[in-house]
Amino acid sequence: MPQLIAGNWKMHKLRAEAIALARDLRAGAGAGANLLVCPPFTALAAVADILAGSRIAVGGQDCHPATQGAHTGDISAPMLRDAGASHVILGHSERRQNHGETSEFVREKVVAAIAAGLTPIVCVGETADQRQGGAETETVGWQLSGSLPEGFAGIVAYEPVWAIGSGKTPTEDEVAAMHGFIRAELARQFGDAGRAVPILYGGSVKPANAKALLGLPEIGGALIGGASLIAADFLAIAGAALGG
Ligand code: PGA
């Protein structure tokens, strides 16, 4: 399977800026990796229009577990589908930390996303303190068993919290060890289906380190924040990815 290079634009880009970036990506995307961009909600439909019929898929950055209802400020999975999304990032550490999202709540969102026909990208990862205390695999293990529902068939992203936006990355051995652990956990929880789940790495992926990270075992692609905001950087990372 080709690797997936996914851009998480977070709370960046007004509509005109998002459209310009989407156009640049569409013009520059070569064959090889699968590409995905996750714009803010306000730009999602416009970006989906620009990228319709291209090799670049569009995703949301979060959704609510309910289909509709009295949930001020929230967006449902069917709304994301309706706006042109095929994927949704769930349980990002910025949601877990800034909005107090528990793994149980993330699991409800994953169920809703799958029911709406979206592919969930479920984020897990330890804090610096957890890694210093030797609790990184235990933390990620709990997040996986708590966040993934029975019959899970989506994507997992390993994003060490301390690597996000910091310019720091784990060593290649540390990434390989964690991806091996996640693969074993997925196989334990879901059998053969768990062996097929792509596992992305995220946290300070840049053009300069992409080739090394993407070449490690059990890496299904990358989830990219900062470097996904610049077309040339995102396309350079995509160029370092393994095709099908
Ligand atoms: P970063 O963010 O690439 O800016 O470190 C990654 C993420 O949060 O998905």
XYZ file of N, CA and C and ligand atoms in Angstrom:
741
model
N 0.844 -1.200 0.000
C 0.000 0.000 0.000
C 0.885 1.258 0.000
N 0.556 2.268 -0.806
C 1.369 3.494 -0.741
C 1.274 4.120 0.649
N 2.308 4.812 1.049
C 2.237 5.522 2.329
C 1.262 6.699 2.217
N 0.710 7.112 3.354
C -0.214 8.249 3.396
C 0.509 9.456 4.006
N 0.526 10.547 3.279
C 1.111 11.782 3.789
C -0.048 12.737 4.059
N -0.295 12.992 5.348
C -1.483 13.745 5.763
C -1.064 15.073 6.381
N -1.689 16.148 5.952
C -1.399 17.480 6.495
C -2.506 17.910 7.444
N -2.106 18.302 8.646
C -3.047 18.814 9.645
C -2.824 20.327 9.735
N -3.724 21.073 9.108
C -3.518 22.526 9.047
C -3.872 23.228 10.355
N -4.458 22.493 11.284
C -4.820 23.058 12.601
C -5.597 24.354 12.412
N -5.376 25.351 13.269
C -6.151 26.600 13.168
C -5.358 27.632 12.348
N -5.099 27.234 11.086
C -4.361 28.105 10.174
C -5.123 28.225 8.867
N -4.965 29.331 8.209
C -5.436 29.598 6.842
C -6.876 30.129 6.798
N -6.970 31.382 6.366
C -8.270 31.933 5.973
C -8.645 31.268 4.652
N -9.879 31.444 4.229
C -10.331 30.681 3.058
C -9.466 30.924 1.820
N -9.156 32.201 1.548
C -8.373 32.496 0.337
C -6.993 31.838 0.413
N -6.408 31.821 1.622
C -5.087 31.199 1.799
C -5.180 29.683 1.631
N -6.255 29.120 2.160
C -6.447 27.668 2.066
C -6.634 27.249 0.608
N -7.398 28.040 -0.119
C -7.636 27.743 -1.539
C -6.316 27.828 -2.316
N -5.527 28.845 -2.018
C -4.241 29.005 -2.721
C -3.327 27.809 -2.434
N -3.277 27.380 -1.177
C -2.429 26.233 -0.824
C -2.939 24.964 -1.517
N -4.264 24.776 -1.517
C -4.838 23.587 -2.164
C -4.511 23.579 -3.662
N -4.575 24.735 -4.285
C -4.241 24.817 -5.727
C -2.785 24.448 -5.961
N -1.895 24.978 -5.110
C -0.459 24.667 -5.262
C -0.209 23.176 -5.075
N -0.895 22.584 -4.101
C -0.703 21.149 -3.859
C -1.224 20.346 -5.041
N -2.382 20.735 -5.550
C -2.958 20.007 -6.687
C -2.007 20.077 -7.882
N -1.454 21.257 -8.115
C -0.562 21.437 -9.262
C 0.738 20.658 -9.090
N 1.194 20.518 -7.832
C 2.528 19.940 -7.616
C 2.551 18.475 -7.244
N 1.382 17.887 -6.955
C 1.361 16.510 -6.442
C 1.739 15.518 -7.540
N 2.784 14.743 -7.282
C 3.181 13.716 -8.247
C 2.551 12.387 -7.907
N 2.882 11.373 -8.663
C 2.387 10.025 -8.352
C 3.169 9.511 -7.146
N 2.700 8.481 -6.515
C 3.431 7.888 -5.396
C 2.569 7.768 -4.177
N 2.871 8.582 -3.168
C 2.148 8.482 -1.894
C 0.694 8.920 -2.057
N -0.160 8.453 -1.153
C -1.504 9.012 -1.039
C -1.407 10.297 -0.223
N -2.153 11.300 -0.624
C -2.083 12.589 0.062
C -3.433 12.946 0.660
N -3.384 13.650 1.788
C -4.588 14.079 2.493
C -4.300 15.422 3.141
N -5.250 16.348 3.059
C -5.114 17.594 3.818
C -6.339 17.774 4.713
N -6.086 18.294 5.911
C -7.161 18.514 6.882
C -7.203 19.994 7.241
N -7.989 20.777 6.484
C -8.083 22.221 6.733
C -9.001 22.489 7.922
N -9.013 23.733 8.418
C -10.018 24.087 9.423
C -11.419 23.980 8.807
N -12.428 23.819 9.665
C -13.791 23.597 9.176
C -14.246 24.665 8.191
N -13.867 25.920 8.451
C -14.376 27.016 7.624
C -13.865 26.945 6.185
N -12.757 26.250 5.969
C -12.184 26.178 4.623
C -12.378 24.808 3.988
N -12.995 23.881 4.731
C -13.016 22.486 4.264
C -13.747 22.331 2.936
N -14.943 22.909 2.823
C -15.733 22.712 1.599
C -15.034 23.358 0.399
N -14.459 24.530 0.617
C -13.781 25.219 -0.490
C -12.567 24.417 -0.951
N -11.811 23.870 0.000
C -10.635 23.064 -0.344
C -11.068 21.775 -1.040
N -12.161 21.173 -0.556
C -12.659 19.944 -1.191
C -13.063 20.216 -2.638
N -13.650 21.370 -2.896
C -14.015 21.725 -4.278
C -12.780 21.808 -5.160
N -11.737 22.476 -4.664
C -10.497 22.636 -5.444
C -9.857 21.275 -5.730
N -9.935 20.368 -4.727
C -9.209 19.104 -4.851
C -10.063 17.973 -5.416
N -11.331 18.258 -5.733
C -12.219 17.211 -6.270
C -11.595 16.599 -7.520
N -11.595 15.283 -7.593
C -11.052 14.590 -8.766
C -9.539 14.552 -8.805
N -8.880 15.057 -7.754
C -7.409 15.015 -7.718
C -6.966 13.814 -6.885
N -5.658 13.662 -6.703
C -5.127 12.565 -5.879
C -5.108 12.936 -4.402
N -5.581 14.138 -4.070
C -5.469 14.607 -2.683
C -6.834 14.559 -2.011
N -6.926 13.769 -0.961
C -8.175 13.652 -0.200
C -8.239 14.767 0.847
N -9.446 14.950 1.401
C -9.671 16.030 2.371
C -10.272 15.427 3.643
N -9.837 15.943 4.785
C -10.354 15.437 6.054
C -10.653 16.553 7.027
N -11.437 16.218 8.064
C -11.682 17.135 9.175
C -10.646 16.914 10.269
N -10.649 17.801 11.261
C -9.681 17.710 12.357
C -10.304 17.183 13.645
N -11.623 17.002 13.623
C -12.346 16.527 14.806
C -13.797 16.349 14.392
N -14.573 15.576 15.148
C -16.028 15.592 14.984
C -16.669 15.222 16.309
N -17.951 15.496 16.412
C -18.730 15.145 17.605
C -19.290 13.729 17.412
N -19.513 12.992 18.513
C -20.077 11.643 18.356
C -21.515 11.624 17.841
N -22.280 12.673 18.104
C -23.695 12.652 17.685
C -23.823 13.069 16.224
N -24.916 12.627 15.608
C -25.173 12.960 14.211
C -25.633 14.408 14.080
N -26.444 14.827 15.033
C -26.919 16.217 15.075
C -27.423 16.470 16.489
N -27.774 17.694 16.801
C -28.343 17.962 18.122
C -27.859 19.266 18.712
N -28.172 19.453 19.992
C -27.856 20.700 20.694
C -26.418 20.638 21.201
N -25.469 20.889 20.323
C -24.043 20.824 20.656
C -23.361 22.047 20.053
N -23.542 23.162 20.708
C -23.056 24.438 20.184
C -21.557 24.392 19.891
N -21.215 24.766 18.692
C -19.803 24.845 18.317
C -19.233 23.554 17.782
N -19.995 22.469 17.811
C -19.464 21.187 17.335
C -19.885 20.909 15.893
N -19.205 19.951 15.302
C -19.443 19.549 13.910
C -19.612 18.030 13.914
N -20.624 17.528 13.216
C -20.841 16.069 13.202
C -20.095 15.418 12.035
N -19.956 14.092 12.145
C -19.294 13.335 11.074
C -20.060 13.451 9.749
N -21.397 13.328 9.748
C -22.101 13.510 8.471
C -21.901 14.906 7.874
N -21.733 15.933 8.736
C -21.464 17.284 8.217
C -20.116 17.335 7.502
N -19.135 16.641 8.067
C -17.816 16.593 7.412
C -17.918 15.900 6.056
N -18.658 14.782 6.037
C -18.869 14.059 4.771
C -19.518 14.980 3.747
N -20.548 15.679 4.227
C -21.320 16.568 3.361
C -20.440 17.684 2.779
N -19.435 18.102 3.557
C -18.545 19.189 3.110
C -17.437 18.666 2.192
N -17.362 17.335 2.008
C -16.376 16.798 1.068
C -15.241 16.030 1.708
N -15.355 15.749 3.024
C -14.280 15.017 3.710
C -14.431 13.512 3.529
N -13.293 12.832 3.480
C -13.281 11.362 3.479
C -12.613 10.828 4.742
N -11.903 11.677 5.462
C -11.150 11.272 6.650
C -11.447 12.249 7.792
N -11.104 11.848 9.002
C -11.154 12.798 10.128
C -10.092 12.405 11.153
N -9.349 13.412 11.614
C -8.371 13.213 12.692
C -9.151 13.196 14.013
N -8.894 12.208 14.853
C -9.592 12.133 16.147
C -8.589 11.891 17.269
N -8.855 12.488 18.428
C -8.013 12.264 19.599
C -6.632 12.861 19.471
N -6.494 13.928 18.654
C -5.200 14.624 18.598
C -4.855 15.104 20.013
N -3.568 15.129 20.339
C -3.190 15.494 21.716
C -3.640 16.910 22.066
N -3.771 17.776 21.055
C -4.266 19.136 21.357
C -5.737 19.091 21.757
N -6.495 18.138 21.256
C -7.892 17.938 21.702
C -7.892 17.277 23.086
N -7.040 16.264 23.242
C -7.015 15.559 24.538
C -6.608 16.530 25.645
N -5.606 17.396 25.361
C -5.095 18.295 26.406
C -5.959 19.536 26.579
N -6.304 20.202 25.462
C -6.986 21.503 25.569
C -8.479 21.370 25.790
N -9.044 20.226 25.452
C -10.492 20.036 25.571
C -10.840 18.856 26.463
N -9.850 18.338 27.166
C -10.096 17.272 28.138
C -10.702 16.019 27.539
N -10.391 15.725 26.296
C -10.998 14.537 25.669
C -10.368 13.253 26.210
N -11.203 12.366 26.681
C -10.735 11.072 27.171
C -10.728 10.067 26.021
N -10.052 8.955 26.229
C -10.043 7.908 25.206
C -11.459 7.376 24.962
N -12.275 7.324 26.011
C -13.657 6.823 25.851
C -14.438 7.747 24.912
N -14.247 9.053 25.087
C -14.943 10.019 24.229
C -14.421 9.914 22.793
N -13.121 9.735 22.669
C -12.531 9.577 21.334
C -13.125 8.341 20.664
N -13.297 7.266 21.441
C -13.855 6.037 20.858
C -15.264 6.288 20.309
N -16.068 7.068 21.029
C -17.429 7.383 20.543
C -17.355 8.129 19.213
N -16.378 9.026 19.110
C -16.207 9.781 17.867
C -15.785 8.856 16.720
N -14.925 7.897 17.050
C -14.459 6.963 16.014
C -15.649 6.166 15.479
N -16.500 5.721 16.373
C -17.697 4.967 15.962
C -18.556 5.843 15.044
N -18.749 7.104 15.419
C -19.579 8.012 14.618
C -18.952 8.270 13.253
N -17.640 8.425 13.227
C -16.945 8.691 11.958
C -17.124 7.513 11.008
N -16.907 6.315 11.520
C -17.030 5.119 10.670
C -18.471 4.975 10.179
N -19.426 5.236 11.056
C -20.843 5.133 10.658
C -21.174 6.116 9.539
N -20.483 7.249 9.527
C -20.739 8.266 8.497
C -19.927 8.022 7.230
N -19.130 6.967 7.221
C -18.342 6.657 6.027
C -17.007 7.367 5.964
N -16.566 7.904 7.110
C -15.255 8.570 7.156
C -14.192 7.597 7.667
N -12.975 7.753 7.205
C -11.846 6.983 7.745
C -11.238 7.777 8.898
N -11.294 7.238 10.119
C -10.711 7.971 11.251
C -9.198 7.789 11.322
N -8.511 8.865 11.673
C -7.078 8.800 11.983
C -6.972 9.071 13.483
N -6.716 8.038 14.254
C -6.767 8.146 15.709
C -5.355 8.375 16.238
N -5.187 9.497 16.948
C -3.860 9.884 17.424
C -3.610 9.372 18.841
N -2.404 8.870 19.044
C -1.957 8.450 20.370
C -0.530 8.961 20.551
N -0.094 9.064 21.794
C 1.289 9.492 22.018
C 1.491 9.927 23.456
N 2.720 9.761 23.927
C 3.040 10.040 25.321
C 3.581 11.456 25.493
N 3.486 11.999 26.705
C 4.105 13.286 27.021
C 5.587 13.061 27.341
N 6.316 14.183 27.475
C 7.742 14.088 27.833
C 7.893 13.412 29.196
N 7.035 13.781 30.151
C 7.134 13.189 31.497
C 6.901 11.693 31.453
N 5.906 11.290 30.658
C 5.627 9.852 30.566
C 6.815 9.104 29.974
N 7.451 9.691 28.950
C 8.621 9.004 28.373
C 9.777 8.999 29.369
N 9.985 10.136 30.048
C 11.094 10.160 31.021
C 10.875 9.138 32.131
N 9.604 8.916 32.462
C 9.292 7.937 33.509
C 9.225 6.508 32.982
N 9.546 6.312 31.714
C 9.533 4.958 31.151
C 8.138 4.414 30.901
N 7.142 5.326 30.832
C 5.743 4.873 30.718
C 5.175 5.067 29.314
N 6.056 5.203 28.307
C 5.527 5.545 26.977
C 4.701 4.422 26.349
N 5.174 3.182 26.457
C 4.384 2.115 25.821
C 3.101 1.863 26.602
N 3.182 1.935 27.919
C 1.989 1.738 28.738
C 0.931 2.799 28.395
N 1.368 4.048 28.265
C 0.450 5.145 27.929
C -0.214 4.898 26.578
N 0.602 4.589 25.598
C 0.066 4.387 24.245
C -0.830 3.147 24.215
N -0.463 2.121 24.960
C -1.292 0.909 25.035
C -2.678 1.218 25.582
N -2.733 2.021 26.650
C -4.034 2.403 27.223
C -4.830 3.252 26.242
N -4.144 4.157 25.568
C -4.855 5.010 24.593
C -5.434 4.166 23.457
N -4.665 3.180 23.014
C -5.164 2.323 21.918
C -6.362 1.506 22.370
N -6.242 0.869 23.538
C -7.363 0.001 23.943
C -8.580 0.844 24.302
N -8.362 2.087 24.772
C -9.511 2.928 25.129
C -10.150 3.635 23.952
N -9.359 3.971 22.930
C -9.858 4.835 21.845
C -10.401 4.063 20.650
N -9.999 2.799 20.504
C -10.381 2.072 19.285
C -11.544 1.128 19.570
N -12.640 1.269 18.841
C -13.793 0.402 19.071
C -13.577 -0.980 18.467
N -14.416 -1.907 18.857
C -14.409 -3.249 18.284
C -14.494 -3.151 16.757
N -13.763 -3.985 16.055
C -13.846 -4.007 14.591
C -13.184 -2.801 13.936
N -12.299 -2.111 14.661
C -11.679 -0.895 14.125
C -10.989 -1.165 12.791
N -11.294 -0.324 11.809
C -10.614 -0.406 10.517
C -10.354 1.014 10.049
N -9.373 1.641 10.630
C -9.024 3.009 10.242
C -7.520 3.144 10.232
N -7.057 4.287 10.688
C -5.625 4.605 10.678
C -5.253 5.053 12.091
N -4.045 4.699 12.520
C -3.536 5.175 13.812
C -2.357 6.097 13.536
N -2.254 7.180 14.292
C -1.078 8.055 14.178
C -0.378 8.108 15.527
N 0.908 7.731 15.541
C 1.713 7.877 16.756
C 2.355 9.254 16.741
N 1.960 10.085 17.691
C 2.495 11.448 17.781
C 2.941 11.717 19.214
N 4.231 11.554 19.502
C 4.699 11.901 20.841
C 4.402 13.386 21.088
N 3.740 13.687 22.201
C 3.272 15.054 22.449
C 4.442 16.040 22.434
N 5.574 15.598 22.975
C 6.743 16.473 23.098
C 7.424 16.718 21.749
N 7.060 15.966 20.736
C 7.665 16.153 19.402
C 6.826 17.085 18.535
N 5.591 17.373 18.968
C 4.699 18.166 18.122
C 5.089 19.639 18.165
N 5.410 20.182 17.007
C 5.715 21.605 16.892
C 6.979 22.028 17.606
N 7.787 21.073 18.074
C 8.948 21.404 18.902
C 10.255 21.322 18.129
N 10.214 20.724 16.941
C 11.458 20.501 16.201
C 12.212 19.284 16.706
N 11.706 18.656 17.790
C 12.374 17.446 18.321
C 11.672 16.214 17.778
N 12.425 15.175 17.520
C 11.802 13.898 17.153
C 12.457 12.800 17.986
N 11.740 11.704 18.189
C 12.379 10.551 18.821
C 13.488 10.035 17.902
N 14.391 9.244 18.439
C 15.404 8.627 17.582
C 14.722 7.603 16.676
N 15.434 7.215 15.640
C 14.863 6.211 14.731
C 14.557 4.916 15.490
N 15.418 4.543 16.426
C 15.173 3.329 17.213
C 13.910 3.464 18.050
N 13.717 4.671 18.619
C 12.522 4.877 19.452
C 11.243 4.817 18.611
N 11.287 5.426 17.421
C 10.103 5.388 16.538
C 9.835 3.938 16.127
N 10.890 3.232 15.720
C 10.706 1.846 15.272
C 10.163 0.986 16.415
N 10.669 1.208 17.625
C 10.212 0.401 18.774
C 8.735 0.671 19.048
N 8.328 1.956 19.012
C 6.928 2.265 19.310
C 6.000 1.763 18.208
N 6.414 1.889 16.969
C 5.559 1.397 15.882
C 5.430 -0.131 15.949
N 6.512 -0.805 16.341
C 6.435 -2.262 16.520
C 5.467 -2.616 17.642
N 5.534 -1.850 18.723
C 4.620 -2.083 19.853
C 3.168 -1.863 19.425
N 2.924 -0.760 18.692
C 1.545 -0.457 18.253
C 1.044 -1.565 17.324
N 1.903 -2.017 16.420
C 1.493 -3.100 15.513
C 1.101 -4.346 16.319
N 1.908 -4.680 17.310
C 1.611 -5.872 18.121
C 0.290 -5.692 18.867
N 0.064 -4.491 19.402
C -1.189 -4.219 20.123
C -2.391 -4.315 19.187
N -2.259 -3.759 17.979
C -3.368 -3.800 17.016
C -3.667 -5.249 16.624
N -2.605 -6.041 16.452
C -2.795 -7.450 16.085
C -3.455 -8.192 17.244
N -3.049 -7.846 18.462
C -3.639 -8.500 19.643
C -5.125 -8.137 19.759
N -5.432 -6.854 19.527
C -6.832 -6.415 19.687
C -7.723 -6.846 18.530
N -7.178 -6.806 17.302
C -8.049 -6.946 16.127
C -7.633 -8.060 15.167
N -6.641 -8.840 15.510
C -6.218 -9.943 14.654
C -5.733 -9.447 13.295
N -6.156 -10.145 12.236
C -5.671 -9.802 10.894
C -6.014 -8.372 10.511
N -7.204 -7.896 10.906
C -7.593 -6.513 10.587
C -6.593 -5.534 11.209
N -6.108 -5.861 12.396
C -5.140 -4.997 13.083
C -3.793 -4.977 12.385
N -3.480 -6.056 11.687
C -2.205 -6.091 10.951
C -2.254 -5.195 9.720
N -3.463 -4.844 9.268
C -3.602 -4.037 8.052
C -3.764 -2.541 8.343
N -3.850 -2.155 9.617
C -4.069 -0.735 9.961
C -2.789 0.057 9.704
N -2.825 1.083 8.844
C -1.623 1.899 8.663
C -1.309 2.674 9.950
N -0.034 2.747 10.291
C 0.395 3.503 11.478
C 1.264 4.665 11.004
N 0.744 5.890 11.149
C 1.490 7.082 10.729
C 2.389 7.533 11.874
N 3.494 8.194 11.536
C 4.280 8.901 12.547
C 3.999 10.394 12.405
N 3.836 11.094 13.524
C 3.670 12.549 13.486
C 4.461 13.220 14.593
N 4.917 14.444 14.340
C 5.691 15.205 15.320
C 6.972 15.688 14.678
N 6.954 16.965 14.246
C 8.143 17.612 13.669
C 8.709 16.878 12.456
N 7.809 16.323 11.621
C 8.272 15.775 10.340
C 8.544 16.943 9.391
N 9.716 16.942 8.792
C 10.154 18.007 7.881
C 10.760 17.353 6.640
N 10.965 18.145 5.573
C 11.640 17.554 4.409
C 12.983 16.921 4.792
N 13.701 17.546 5.742
C 15.049 17.065 6.074
C 15.052 15.704 6.784
N 13.989 15.378 7.527
C 14.016 14.101 8.254
C 13.016 13.075 7.696
N 12.260 13.491 6.659
C 11.154 12.642 6.185
C 11.649 11.295 5.664
N 12.709 11.313 4.877
C 13.143 10.066 4.239
C 13.553 9.034 5.289
N 14.289 9.492 6.285
C 14.736 8.562 7.332
C 13.544 8.016 8.108
N 12.619 8.900 8.494
C 11.465 8.445 9.289
C 10.572 7.518 8.469
N 10.314 7.895 7.222
C 9.389 7.117 6.393
C 9.983 5.776 5.977
N 11.291 5.629 6.117
C 11.940 4.370 5.750
C 11.964 3.347 6.881
N 11.487 3.738 8.068
C 11.532 2.820 9.216
C 10.459 1.737 9.090
N 10.621 0.613 9.790
C 9.613 -0.455 9.703
C 8.282 -0.026 10.306
N 7.195 -0.529 9.755
C 5.844 -0.295 10.286
C 5.420 1.171 10.220
N 5.971 1.937 9.270
C 5.553 3.324 9.098
C 4.642 3.385 7.874
N 3.374 3.678 8.118
C 2.403 3.743 7.020
C 2.298 5.119 6.402
N 3.077 6.063 6.918
C 3.043 7.424 6.394
C 3.289 8.415 7.516
N 2.912 9.669 7.291
C 3.206 10.715 8.272
C 2.026 11.666 8.416
N 1.871 12.184 9.629
C 0.890 13.242 9.913
C 1.703 14.502 10.220
N 1.462 15.535 9.445
C 2.354 16.686 9.437
C 1.592 17.955 9.787
N 2.081 18.698 10.759
C 1.473 19.970 11.131
C 2.160 21.108 10.405
N 3.135 21.728 11.065
C 3.782 22.934 10.556
C 4.215 22.856 9.102
N 4.872 21.765 8.727
C 5.414 21.671 7.371
C 4.319 21.449 6.325
N 3.086 21.181 6.771
C 2.005 20.997 5.786
C 1.409 22.340 5.348
N 1.854 23.420 5.995
C 1.313 24.746 5.664
C 2.050 25.386 4.501
N 3.148 24.774 4.099
C 3.963 25.291 2.992
C 3.965 24.232 1.896
N 3.419 24.590 0.733
C 3.233 23.588 -0.328
C 4.543 22.875 -0.652
N 5.625 23.623 -0.798
C 6.896 23.002 -1.213
C 7.371 21.990 -0.180
N 7.183 22.297 1.112
C 7.629 21.379 2.164
C 6.768 20.118 2.170
N 5.443 20.304 2.076
C 4.555 19.149 2.103
C 4.833 18.252 0.899
N 5.033 18.854 -0.252
C 5.282 18.058 -1.462
C 6.658 17.382 -1.398
N 7.616 18.027 -0.745
C 8.938 17.393 -0.584
C 8.820 16.163 0.307
N 8.027 16.281 1.365
C 7.824 15.124 2.251
C 7.111 14.018 1.461
N 6.102 14.414 0.691
C 5.373 13.416 -0.121
C 6.337 12.724 -1.080
N 7.299 13.484 -1.606
C 8.267 12.920 -2.544
C 9.205 11.918 -1.873
N 9.335 12.027 -0.536
C 10.208 11.105 0.196
C 9.472 9.836 0.593
N 8.148 9.820 0.380
C 7.339 8.676 0.823
C 7.426 7.531 -0.168
N 7.070 6.361 0.313
C 7.099 5.173 -0.529
C 5.795 5.055 -1.292
N 5.879 4.844 -2.591
C 4.690 4.643 -3.408
C 4.151 3.228 -3.247
N 3.192 2.858 -4.068
C 2.531 1.558 -3.901
C 3.343 0.395 -4.397
P 4.028 19.233 13.715
O 2.546 18.748 14.151
O 4.341 18.563 12.402
O 3.903 20.730 13.590
O 4.957 18.801 14.791
C 2.144 17.417 13.975
C 0.727 17.237 14.450
O 0.331 17.806 15.470
O -0.061 16.506 13.798
